[in-house]
Amino acid sequence: MPQIHPISCGLGIAFLVETSHGLFLVDSGSPDQEDPVLKKMNEIGRHDLKVIWITHAHYDHYGSASALRNLTGALIGVHSEDAESMAASRSSLGTTHRYGFIYPPAQKLVNYFHPLPATPPDFILDDGDTLERYGFEALVLHTPGHTPGHTCLKLVENIIFAGDLLGGFPKPALQSLLATNWDLLPKSLLTLQAADPEWVYIGHSLQPIDGELIQKMVF
């Protein structure tokens, strides 16, 4: 089983996955947050970071990917539909529901102090593709709605990284604050449920969600 190290990186969380074939990172947190990832790599005594997979092109998910690539040589991958946004240093939030209205002005403020760098990916993958060629036994699941190219990443051990498809406050539920296409979110939840995960890591919680709870979610 891989060792998974959730790392708080500014406004987001990066997940360092430790395998016998190398280190792999799922998301990278906000800009200028590469040090927490490097610190964790030092703590576990490994520096063989091979791939940084970005679940979606938002400020708090790919912000430090470019810096980490420069420092480690790791390759950055993302779904094809979010690749252009990353390359253009965009973080499109779409429309808001409930208290999601606070995010557009908040993002504008933090981006002023810590600008989002242009981050062209080294490779792009689509639904059903795997990262096996990079030594990572993980399957890409296209789960759009929050962004056009939002993905979940499923490991062979039945662990899934679900990005911001789900929110965790006050309890785990389908994304209800920000989306570029609200109509696509229910279908994306069904995609996640059909993958039958044992554990699910989401973008803003250090603790995973039990797969049985995922199956009980409704929209």
C-alpha positions as MATLAB code, in Angstrom:
seq = 'MPQIHPISCGLGIAFLVETSHGLFLVDSGSPDQEDPVLKKMNEIGRHDLKVIWITHAHYDHYGSASALRNLTGALIGVHSEDAESMAASRSSLGTTHRYGFIYPPAQKLVNYFHPLPATPPDFILDDGDTLERYGFEALVLHTPGHTPGHTCLKLVENIIFAGDLLGGFPKPALQSLLATNWDLLPKSLLTLQAADPEWVYIGHSLQPIDGELIQKMVF';
ca = [
       0.000    0.000    0.000;
       1.263    3.509   -0.731;
       1.896    5.932    2.081;
      -0.185    9.088    1.669;
       1.006   12.312    3.259;
      -1.541   15.180    3.243;
       0.314   18.504    3.366;
      -1.274   21.883    4.101;
      -0.053   24.275    1.418;
      -1.637   27.674    1.907;
      -5.282   27.601    0.876;
      -5.113   24.034   -0.414;
      -3.761   20.606    0.384;
      -1.177   18.621   -1.533;
      -1.119   14.846   -1.233;
       2.309   13.247   -1.423;
       1.959    9.591   -2.415;
       4.938    7.445   -1.468;
       5.367    4.247   -3.489;
       8.216    1.849   -4.162;
       8.464    3.311   -7.680;
       8.791    6.934   -6.602;
       6.973    9.894   -5.121;
       3.875   11.359   -6.740;
       2.051   14.534   -5.814;
      -1.661   15.178   -6.236;
      -2.212   18.953   -6.363;
       0.286   21.470   -5.027;
      -1.569   24.077   -2.988;
      -1.349   27.826   -3.403;
       1.556   29.753   -4.974;
       4.773   30.008   -2.933;
       3.926   26.894   -0.921;
       6.586   24.560   -2.264;
       8.519   24.488    1.034;
       5.996   22.320    2.956;
       6.226   19.690    0.217;
      10.022   19.800    0.173;
      10.064   19.587    3.977;
       7.921   16.446    3.923;
      10.180   14.903    1.284;
      13.164   15.597    3.521;
      11.352   14.093    6.512;
      10.750   10.797    4.725;
      14.225   10.859    3.196;
      13.150   10.708   -0.429;
      13.606   13.139   -3.302;
      12.386   11.107   -6.277;
       9.289   13.150   -7.093;
       8.226   11.999  -10.550;
       4.814   13.491  -11.298;
       2.560   16.285  -10.052;
      -1.029   15.547  -11.057;
      -3.368   18.534  -10.880;
      -7.030   17.689  -10.247;
      -8.183   21.032  -11.636;
      -6.935   24.460  -12.647;
      -7.608   26.535   -9.550;
      -5.328   28.860   -7.612;
      -5.176   26.619   -4.534;
      -4.523   23.416   -6.473;
      -1.787   24.190   -9.010;
      -0.237   27.303   -7.470;
       3.098   25.730   -6.471;
       3.360   23.137   -9.231;
       5.663   25.197  -11.442;
       8.083   25.925   -8.590;
       8.150   22.257   -7.573;
       8.813   21.225  -11.161;
      11.770   23.611  -11.309;
      13.158   22.312   -8.028;
      12.624   18.564   -8.511;
      12.295   17.905  -12.230;
       8.863   16.339  -11.742;
       6.450   16.373  -14.676;
       3.104   18.160  -14.394;
      -0.042   16.547  -15.750;
      -3.668   17.667  -15.990;
      -6.830   16.903  -17.961;
      -6.895   18.397  -21.450;
      -9.812   20.740  -20.702;
      -7.953   22.535  -17.896;
      -4.545   22.646  -19.580;
      -5.085   26.000  -21.299;
      -6.159   27.687  -18.057;
      -3.024   26.502  -16.291;
      -0.776   27.646  -19.115;
      -2.396   31.089  -18.996;
      -2.244   31.336  -15.166;
      -6.032   31.427  -14.924;
      -8.252   30.207  -12.104;
     -11.820   30.471  -13.371;
     -14.325   30.067  -10.545;
     -17.515   30.059  -12.591;
     -20.657   31.012  -10.685;
     -21.301   30.846   -6.960;
     -23.983   29.430   -4.693;
     -24.498   29.971   -0.975;
     -21.436   31.534    0.681;
     -19.298   30.811   -2.356;
     -19.608   34.509   -3.186;
     -16.664   35.193   -0.875;
     -14.221   33.280   -3.089;
     -13.908   35.567   -6.162;
     -12.844   38.671   -4.168;
     -10.698   36.544   -1.847;
      -8.899   34.976   -4.790;
      -8.289   38.390   -6.326;
      -6.735   39.579   -3.066;
      -4.418   36.613   -2.496;
      -3.397   36.618   -6.146;
      -2.239   40.214   -5.733;
       0.238   39.192   -3.010;
       1.112   35.724   -4.367;
       0.515   35.739   -8.138;
      -0.491   32.522   -9.825;
       2.335   31.533  -12.214;
       1.735   30.368  -15.745;
       2.018   26.582  -15.552;
       1.968   24.823  -18.921;
       1.641   21.087  -18.252;
       4.188   18.576  -19.472;
       1.469   16.115  -20.421;
      -2.310   15.921  -20.606;
      -4.574   12.940  -20.033;
      -8.269   12.296  -20.546;
     -10.953   10.121  -18.998;
      -9.857    6.498  -18.714;
      -6.158    7.219  -19.230;
      -3.610    5.999  -16.703;
      -0.309    7.291  -15.375;
       1.371    3.898  -15.653;
       3.912    5.177  -18.177;
       5.170    7.474  -15.411;
       5.369    4.665  -12.855;
       2.119    5.567  -11.104;
      -0.690    3.004  -11.135;
      -3.531    5.515  -11.179;
      -6.610    5.998  -13.361;
      -7.974    9.369  -14.480;
     -11.717    9.893  -14.025;
     -13.121   12.985  -15.729;
     -15.533   14.591  -13.255;
     -16.382   18.027  -14.689;
     -18.594   20.706  -13.230;
     -16.386   22.487  -10.740;
     -14.101   23.163  -13.724;
     -14.339   21.770  -17.263;
     -11.314   19.519  -16.780;
     -11.789   18.530  -13.155;
     -10.659   14.963  -12.477;
     -10.570   12.384   -9.763;
      -7.549   10.103   -9.584;
      -8.094    6.469   -8.604;
      -5.244    4.347   -7.280;
      -5.275    0.575   -7.764;
      -5.603    0.280   -3.979;
      -9.140    1.741   -4.348;
      -8.167    5.124   -2.960;
      -9.453    8.155   -4.843;
      -8.309   11.774   -4.804;
     -11.449   13.760   -5.591;
     -10.178   17.348   -5.672;
     -13.099   19.727   -5.154;
     -15.847   17.503   -6.504;
     -16.853   17.190   -2.850;
     -16.823   19.700   -0.029;
     -16.176   18.761    3.562;
     -17.982   21.429    5.626;
     -20.098   21.075    7.679;
     -20.164   17.472    6.426;
     -18.963   15.765    3.222;
     -21.276   16.548    0.310;
     -21.315   17.322   -3.388;
     -19.674   20.644   -4.305;
     -22.183   23.415   -3.586;
     -20.187   26.663   -3.662;
     -18.413   27.090   -7.018;
     -18.909   25.582  -10.457;
     -18.400   26.386  -14.113;
     -21.276   24.012  -14.932;
     -23.644   23.058  -12.118;
     -25.585   20.615  -14.293;
     -22.550   18.337  -14.661;
     -21.872   17.864  -10.945;
     -24.532   15.177  -10.256;
     -23.215   13.011  -13.089;
     -19.679   13.461  -11.773;
     -20.788   12.288   -8.345;
     -22.250    9.186   -9.987;
     -18.883    8.612  -11.690;
     -17.169    8.743   -8.319;
     -19.712    6.394   -6.756;
     -19.439    3.942   -9.653;
     -15.685    3.740   -9.023;
     -16.581    2.245   -5.607;
     -13.734    3.775   -3.589;
     -12.715    2.499   -0.181;
     -11.342    5.892    0.850;
     -11.641    9.337   -0.746;
      -9.320   12.295   -0.157;
     -10.796   15.710   -0.959;
      -9.071   18.989   -1.639;
      -9.696   20.735    1.662;
      -9.524   18.060    4.332;
      -6.525   16.258    5.781;
      -8.621   13.192    6.612;
     -10.116   10.806    4.037;
     -13.815   10.040    3.709;
     -15.031    6.453    4.087;
     -16.251    5.055    0.787;
     -19.497    3.873    2.381;
     -20.379    7.495    3.097;
     -19.692    8.399   -0.518;
     -22.264    5.847   -1.676;
     -24.933    7.457    0.513;
     -24.466   10.947   -0.950;
     -27.313   12.435   -2.961;
     -27.682   15.574   -5.056;
];
